[in-house]
Short mmCIF file of C-alpha atoms in Angstrom, two decimals:
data_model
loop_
_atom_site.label_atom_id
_atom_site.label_comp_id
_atom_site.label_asym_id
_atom_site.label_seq_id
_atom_site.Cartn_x
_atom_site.Cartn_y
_atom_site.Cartn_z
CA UNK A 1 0.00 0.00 0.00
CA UNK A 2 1.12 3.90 -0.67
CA UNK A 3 2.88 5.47 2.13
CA UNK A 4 0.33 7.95 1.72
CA UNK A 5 -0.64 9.47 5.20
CA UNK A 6 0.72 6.62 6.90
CA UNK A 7 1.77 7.18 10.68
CA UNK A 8 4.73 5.43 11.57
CA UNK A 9 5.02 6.93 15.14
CA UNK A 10 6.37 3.74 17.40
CA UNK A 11 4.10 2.53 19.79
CA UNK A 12 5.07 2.17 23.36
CA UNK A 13 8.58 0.05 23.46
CA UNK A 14 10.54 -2.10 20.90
CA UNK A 15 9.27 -5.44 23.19
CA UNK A 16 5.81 -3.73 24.27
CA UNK A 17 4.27 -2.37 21.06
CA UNK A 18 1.47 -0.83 22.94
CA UNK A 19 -0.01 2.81 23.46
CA UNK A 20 -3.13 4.21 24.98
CA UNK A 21 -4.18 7.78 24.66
CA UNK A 22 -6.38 9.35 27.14
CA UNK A 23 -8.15 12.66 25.68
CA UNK A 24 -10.06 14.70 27.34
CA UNK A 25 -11.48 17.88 25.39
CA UNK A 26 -13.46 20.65 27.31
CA UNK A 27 -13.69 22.63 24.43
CA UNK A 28 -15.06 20.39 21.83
CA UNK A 29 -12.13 22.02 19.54
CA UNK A 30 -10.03 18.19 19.27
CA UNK A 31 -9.18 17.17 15.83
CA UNK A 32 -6.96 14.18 14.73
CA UNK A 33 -5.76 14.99 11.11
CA UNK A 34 -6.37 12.32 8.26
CA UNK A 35 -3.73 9.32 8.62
CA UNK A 36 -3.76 5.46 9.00
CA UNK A 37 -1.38 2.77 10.25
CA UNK A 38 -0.81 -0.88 10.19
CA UNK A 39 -2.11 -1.15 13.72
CA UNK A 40 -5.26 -1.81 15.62
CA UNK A 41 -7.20 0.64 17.28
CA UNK A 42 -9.79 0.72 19.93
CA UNK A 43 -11.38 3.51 21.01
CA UNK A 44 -13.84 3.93 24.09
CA UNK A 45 -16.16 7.11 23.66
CA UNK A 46 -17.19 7.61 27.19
CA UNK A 47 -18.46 10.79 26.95
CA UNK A 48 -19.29 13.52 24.27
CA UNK A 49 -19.74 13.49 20.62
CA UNK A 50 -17.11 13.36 17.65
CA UNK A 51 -17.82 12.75 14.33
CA UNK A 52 -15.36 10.07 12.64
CA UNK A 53 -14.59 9.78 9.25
CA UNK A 54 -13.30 6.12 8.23
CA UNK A 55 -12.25 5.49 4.49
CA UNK A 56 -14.19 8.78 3.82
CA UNK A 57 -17.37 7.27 5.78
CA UNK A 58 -19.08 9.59 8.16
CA UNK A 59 -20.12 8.53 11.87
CA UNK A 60 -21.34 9.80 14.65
CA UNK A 61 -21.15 7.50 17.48
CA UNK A 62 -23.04 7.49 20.84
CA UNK A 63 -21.92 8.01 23.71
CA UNK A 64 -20.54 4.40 25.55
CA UNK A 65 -19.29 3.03 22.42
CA UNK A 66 -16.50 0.60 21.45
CA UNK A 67 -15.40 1.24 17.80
CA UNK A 68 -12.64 -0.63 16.05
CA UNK A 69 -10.39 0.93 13.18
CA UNK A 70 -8.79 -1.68 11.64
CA UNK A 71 -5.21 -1.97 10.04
CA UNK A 72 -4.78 0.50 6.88
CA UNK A 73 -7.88 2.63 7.16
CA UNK A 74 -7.66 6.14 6.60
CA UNK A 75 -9.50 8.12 9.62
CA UNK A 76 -9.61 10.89 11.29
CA UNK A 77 -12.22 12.54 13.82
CA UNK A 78 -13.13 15.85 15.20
CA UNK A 79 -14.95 16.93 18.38
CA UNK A 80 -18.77 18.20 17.61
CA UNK A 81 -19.05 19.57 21.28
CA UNK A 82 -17.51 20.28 24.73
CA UNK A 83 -16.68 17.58 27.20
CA UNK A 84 -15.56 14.69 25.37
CA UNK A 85 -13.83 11.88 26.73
CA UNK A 86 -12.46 8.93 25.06
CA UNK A 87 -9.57 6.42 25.27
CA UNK A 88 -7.86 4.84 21.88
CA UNK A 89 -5.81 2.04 22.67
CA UNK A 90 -3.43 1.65 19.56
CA UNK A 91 -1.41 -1.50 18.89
CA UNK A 92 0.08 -4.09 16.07
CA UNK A 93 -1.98 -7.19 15.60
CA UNK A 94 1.21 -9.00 15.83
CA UNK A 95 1.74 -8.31 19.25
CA UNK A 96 -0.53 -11.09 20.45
CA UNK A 97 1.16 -13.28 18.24
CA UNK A 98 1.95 -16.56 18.67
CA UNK A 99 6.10 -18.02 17.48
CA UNK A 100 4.46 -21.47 17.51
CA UNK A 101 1.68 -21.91 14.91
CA UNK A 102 -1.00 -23.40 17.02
CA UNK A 103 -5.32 -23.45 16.57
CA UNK A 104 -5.55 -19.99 17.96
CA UNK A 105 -2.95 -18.30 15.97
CA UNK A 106 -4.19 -20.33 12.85
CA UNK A 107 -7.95 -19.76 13.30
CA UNK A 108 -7.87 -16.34 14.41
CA UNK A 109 -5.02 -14.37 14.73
CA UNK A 110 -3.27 -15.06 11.48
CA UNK A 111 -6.45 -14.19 9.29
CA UNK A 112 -6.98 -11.12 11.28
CA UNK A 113 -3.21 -10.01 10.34
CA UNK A 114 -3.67 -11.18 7.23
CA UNK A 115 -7.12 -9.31 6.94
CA UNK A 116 -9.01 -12.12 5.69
CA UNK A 117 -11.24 -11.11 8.94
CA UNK A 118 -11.80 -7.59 10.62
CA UNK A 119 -13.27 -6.06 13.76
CA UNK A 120 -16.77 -4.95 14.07
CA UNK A 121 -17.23 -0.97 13.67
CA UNK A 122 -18.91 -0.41 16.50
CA UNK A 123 -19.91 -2.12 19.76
CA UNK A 124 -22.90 -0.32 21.76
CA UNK A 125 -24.29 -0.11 25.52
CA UNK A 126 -26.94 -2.59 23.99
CA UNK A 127 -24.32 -5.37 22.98
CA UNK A 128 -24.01 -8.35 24.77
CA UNK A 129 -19.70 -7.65 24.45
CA UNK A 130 -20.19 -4.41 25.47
CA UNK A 131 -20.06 -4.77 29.43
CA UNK A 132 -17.06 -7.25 29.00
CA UNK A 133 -15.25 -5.72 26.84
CA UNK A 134 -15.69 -2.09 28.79
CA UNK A 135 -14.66 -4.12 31.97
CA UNK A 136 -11.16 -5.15 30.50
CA UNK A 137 -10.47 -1.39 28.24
CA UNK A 138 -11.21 -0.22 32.02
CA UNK A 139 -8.94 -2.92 33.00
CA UNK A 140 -5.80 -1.59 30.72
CA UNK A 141 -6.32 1.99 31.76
CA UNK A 142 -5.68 1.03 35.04
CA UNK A 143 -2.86 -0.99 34.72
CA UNK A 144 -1.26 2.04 32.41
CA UNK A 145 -2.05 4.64 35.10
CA UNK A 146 -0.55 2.57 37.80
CA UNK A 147 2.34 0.09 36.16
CA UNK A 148 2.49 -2.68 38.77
CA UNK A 149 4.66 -5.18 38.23
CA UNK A 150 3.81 -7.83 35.26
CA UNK A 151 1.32 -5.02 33.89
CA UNK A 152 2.94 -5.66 30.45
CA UNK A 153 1.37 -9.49 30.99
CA UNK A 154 -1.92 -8.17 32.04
CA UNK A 155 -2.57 -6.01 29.49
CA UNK A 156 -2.16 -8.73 26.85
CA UNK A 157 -4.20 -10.74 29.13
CA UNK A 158 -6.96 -8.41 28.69
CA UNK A 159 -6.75 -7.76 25.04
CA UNK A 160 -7.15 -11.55 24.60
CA UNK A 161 -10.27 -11.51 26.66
CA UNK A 162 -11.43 -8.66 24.12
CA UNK A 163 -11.11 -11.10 21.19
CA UNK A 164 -12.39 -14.13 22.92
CA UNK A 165 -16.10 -12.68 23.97
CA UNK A 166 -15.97 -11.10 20.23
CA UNK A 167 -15.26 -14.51 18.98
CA UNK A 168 -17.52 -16.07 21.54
CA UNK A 169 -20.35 -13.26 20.31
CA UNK A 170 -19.73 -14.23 16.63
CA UNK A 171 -18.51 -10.56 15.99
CA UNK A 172 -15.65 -11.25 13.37
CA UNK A 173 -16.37 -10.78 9.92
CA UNK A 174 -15.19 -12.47 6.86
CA UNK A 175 -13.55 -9.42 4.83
CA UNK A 176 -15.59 -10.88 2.02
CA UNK A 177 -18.80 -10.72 3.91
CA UNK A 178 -17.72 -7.37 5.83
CA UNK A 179 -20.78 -4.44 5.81
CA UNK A 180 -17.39 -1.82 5.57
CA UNK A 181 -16.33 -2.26 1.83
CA UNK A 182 -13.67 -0.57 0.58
CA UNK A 183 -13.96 1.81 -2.23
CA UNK A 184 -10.42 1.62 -3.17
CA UNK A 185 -10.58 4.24 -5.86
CA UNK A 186 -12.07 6.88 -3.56
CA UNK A 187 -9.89 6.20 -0.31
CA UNK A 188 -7.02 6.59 -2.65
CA UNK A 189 -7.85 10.03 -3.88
CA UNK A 190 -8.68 10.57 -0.01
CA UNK A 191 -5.43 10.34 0.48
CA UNK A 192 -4.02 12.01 -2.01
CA UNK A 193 -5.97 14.38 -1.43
CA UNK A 194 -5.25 14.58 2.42
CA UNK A 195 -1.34 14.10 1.49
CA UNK A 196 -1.36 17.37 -1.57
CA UNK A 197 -2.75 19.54 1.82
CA UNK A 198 -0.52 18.41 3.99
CA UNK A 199 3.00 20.05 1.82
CA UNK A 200 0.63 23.00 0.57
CA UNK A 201 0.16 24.14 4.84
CA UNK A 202 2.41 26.94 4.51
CA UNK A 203 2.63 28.04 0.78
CA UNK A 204 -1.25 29.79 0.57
CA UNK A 205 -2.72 27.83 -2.47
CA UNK A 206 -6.35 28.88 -3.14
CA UNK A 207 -9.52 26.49 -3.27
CA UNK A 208 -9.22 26.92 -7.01
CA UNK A 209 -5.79 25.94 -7.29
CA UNK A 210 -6.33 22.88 -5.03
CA UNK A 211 -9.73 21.80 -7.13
CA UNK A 212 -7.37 22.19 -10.51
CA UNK A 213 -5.21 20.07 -9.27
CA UNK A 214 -7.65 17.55 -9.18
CA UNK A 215 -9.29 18.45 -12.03
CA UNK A 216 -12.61 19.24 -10.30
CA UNK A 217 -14.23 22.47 -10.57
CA UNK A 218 -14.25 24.54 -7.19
CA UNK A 219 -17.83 24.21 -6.54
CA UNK A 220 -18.01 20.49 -6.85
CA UNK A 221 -14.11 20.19 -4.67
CA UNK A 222 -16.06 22.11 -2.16
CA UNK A 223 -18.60 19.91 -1.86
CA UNK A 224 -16.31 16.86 -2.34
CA UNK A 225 -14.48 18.35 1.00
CA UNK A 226 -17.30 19.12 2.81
CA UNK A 227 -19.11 15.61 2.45
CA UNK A 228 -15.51 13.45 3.25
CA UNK A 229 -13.94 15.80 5.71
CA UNK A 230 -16.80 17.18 7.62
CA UNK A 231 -15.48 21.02 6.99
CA UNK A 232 -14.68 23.69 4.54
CA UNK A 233 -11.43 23.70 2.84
CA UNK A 234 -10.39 26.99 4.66
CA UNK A 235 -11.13 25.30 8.31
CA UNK A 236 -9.02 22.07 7.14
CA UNK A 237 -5.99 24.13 6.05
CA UNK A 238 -6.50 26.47 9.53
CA UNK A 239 -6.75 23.09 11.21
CA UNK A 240 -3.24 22.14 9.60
CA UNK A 241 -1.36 24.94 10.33
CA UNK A 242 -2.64 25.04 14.18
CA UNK A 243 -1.66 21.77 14.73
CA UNK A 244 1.85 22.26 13.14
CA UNK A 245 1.81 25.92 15.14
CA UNK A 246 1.03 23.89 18.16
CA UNK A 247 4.48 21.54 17.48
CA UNK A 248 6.60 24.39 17.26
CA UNK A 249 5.39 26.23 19.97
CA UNK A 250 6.23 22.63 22.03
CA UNK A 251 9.54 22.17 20.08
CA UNK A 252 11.09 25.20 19.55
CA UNK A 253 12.22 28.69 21.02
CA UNK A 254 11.21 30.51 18.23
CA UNK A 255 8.96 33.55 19.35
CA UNK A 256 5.34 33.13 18.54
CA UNK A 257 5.12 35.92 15.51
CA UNK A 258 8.21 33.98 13.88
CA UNK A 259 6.07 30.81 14.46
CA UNK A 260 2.78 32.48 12.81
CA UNK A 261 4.74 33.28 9.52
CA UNK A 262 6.06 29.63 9.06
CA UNK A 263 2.67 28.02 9.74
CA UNK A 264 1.03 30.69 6.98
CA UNK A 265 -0.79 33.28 9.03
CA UNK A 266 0.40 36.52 8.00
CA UNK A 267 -1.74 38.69 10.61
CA UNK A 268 -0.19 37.51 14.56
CA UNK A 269 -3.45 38.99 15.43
CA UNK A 270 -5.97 36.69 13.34
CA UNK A 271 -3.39 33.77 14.32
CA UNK A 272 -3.77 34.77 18.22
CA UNK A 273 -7.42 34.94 17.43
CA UNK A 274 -8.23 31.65 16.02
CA UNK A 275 -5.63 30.02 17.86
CA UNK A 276 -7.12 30.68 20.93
CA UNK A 277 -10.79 29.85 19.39
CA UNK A 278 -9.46 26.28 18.55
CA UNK A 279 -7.51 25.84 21.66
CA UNK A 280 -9.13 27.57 24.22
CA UNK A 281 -5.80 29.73 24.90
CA UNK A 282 -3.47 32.16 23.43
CA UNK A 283 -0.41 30.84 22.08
CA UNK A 284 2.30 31.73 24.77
CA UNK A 285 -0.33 30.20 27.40
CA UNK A 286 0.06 27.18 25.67
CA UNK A 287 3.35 27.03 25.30
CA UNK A 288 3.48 27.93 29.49
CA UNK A 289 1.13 24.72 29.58
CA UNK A 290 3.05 22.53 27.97
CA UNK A 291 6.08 23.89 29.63
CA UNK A 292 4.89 22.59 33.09
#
């Protein structure tokens, strides 16, 4: 597959492949740009609403859901209103691997890498796997706020628990037989797409330019943006640039009107502005934050 988009941030350790994220957004300003990876994730949407887009497919979960994004889809989400709160435990398939081929590793764990079977989307309050599996993602957040000793072992434990009452539940699907089909075609130009924005954040290129580029008019692009990215193409590219504002401020020294130039805003006022409409404080006050 294209290494379009594709996150290759490590995960946890070299021997413990294994991260979970803990967001909390007060705001309702939280966006994750577009990107995919080879690994599995699980997120728990406690509280709040987001809107997730999944190989350019639109959701809105409710609250106390389990949704599963499974190796090499594009996503990306965005917070709809204040007080969300959701953990996304991310992690290669592999690491529950098996060295010796044996009946689980052949029957289940090898097709899933493979991707001859996938993870349900979504698993609600109403699902007989929901109070299970809620008990052991509880389970892992513990054991990752507290590390005791073997906590590496437990959390595996857990995860296998996950697949067995999803196995137990008949909840794998067949990729065949899977109610998620890939449009190939259009993920691809999502991508592309995603990828063109992504090295255009600091030159300004115009909605025109951008629709030329892919030979759509600028009426239709707009509406082409609007229905697979849930925004306007000015509010993605702001999006962009805040989030690579937001590195610098974290990585570098470089005072904030310097860092406003480089991410594209040429007015430190509209910058301070929106920044602090997106992020619920100014720029140096984050940088203070983060600082702490």
């Amino acid at each position: 597959m294209e290494k379009l988009l594709r996150e290759t941030k490590p995960r946890g350790s070299f021997l413990f492949p294994f991260e979970l994220y803990h967001t909390e957004d007060s705001l309702g300003t939280y966006y994750v740009s577009p990107h995919w990876h080879q690994d599995l994730e699980i997120i728990h949407l406690q509280k709040g609403q987001i809107q997730l887009f999944i190989d350019g497919v639109s959701y809105q979960p409710a609250e106390n859901t389990i949704i599963f994004i499974n190796r090499e889809e594009l996503h990306h989400l965005n917070c709809l209103a204040p007080g969300v709160l959701y953990d996304a435990l991310v992690f290669p398939l592999e690491f529950l691997s098996f060295d010796t081929l044996d009946y689980c590793q052949q029957k289940y764990l090898l097709p899933l890498i493979q991707k001859h079977l996938v993870f349900p989307r979504f698993i609600n309050s109403g699902h007989p796997c929901y109070a299970p599996i809620k008990q052991q993602l509880e389970e892992i957040e513990k054991l990752h706020t507290t590390f005791p000793l073997g906590y590496q072992l437990a959390t595996k434990t857990a995860l296998f628990q996950i697949l067995t009452c999803l196995v137990q539940q008949n909840c794998l699907i067949a990729a065949a037989d899977s109610v998620m089909p890939l449009n190939s075609k259009k993920v691809n130009l999502l991508r592309e797409v995603s990828t063109y924005l992504e090295n255009q954040v600091i030159p300004k290129i115009s909605l025109e330019e951008a629709a030329a580029h892919f030979y759509m008019s600028p009426n239709y692009f707009c509406k082409f943006f609007k229905k697979n990215f849930g925004c306007t193409y000015t509010n993605y590219l702001n999006r962009l640039r805040l989030e690579k504002a937001c590195r610098m401020l974290t990585d570098t020294a470089l005072p904030i009107m310097e860092i406003s130039l480089l991410c594209g805003f040429d007015n430190l006022s509209y910058f301070n502005r929106l920044f602090r409409e997106k992020k619920g404080v100014t720029p140096s006050e984050y940088r203070r934050q983060i600082a702490l």
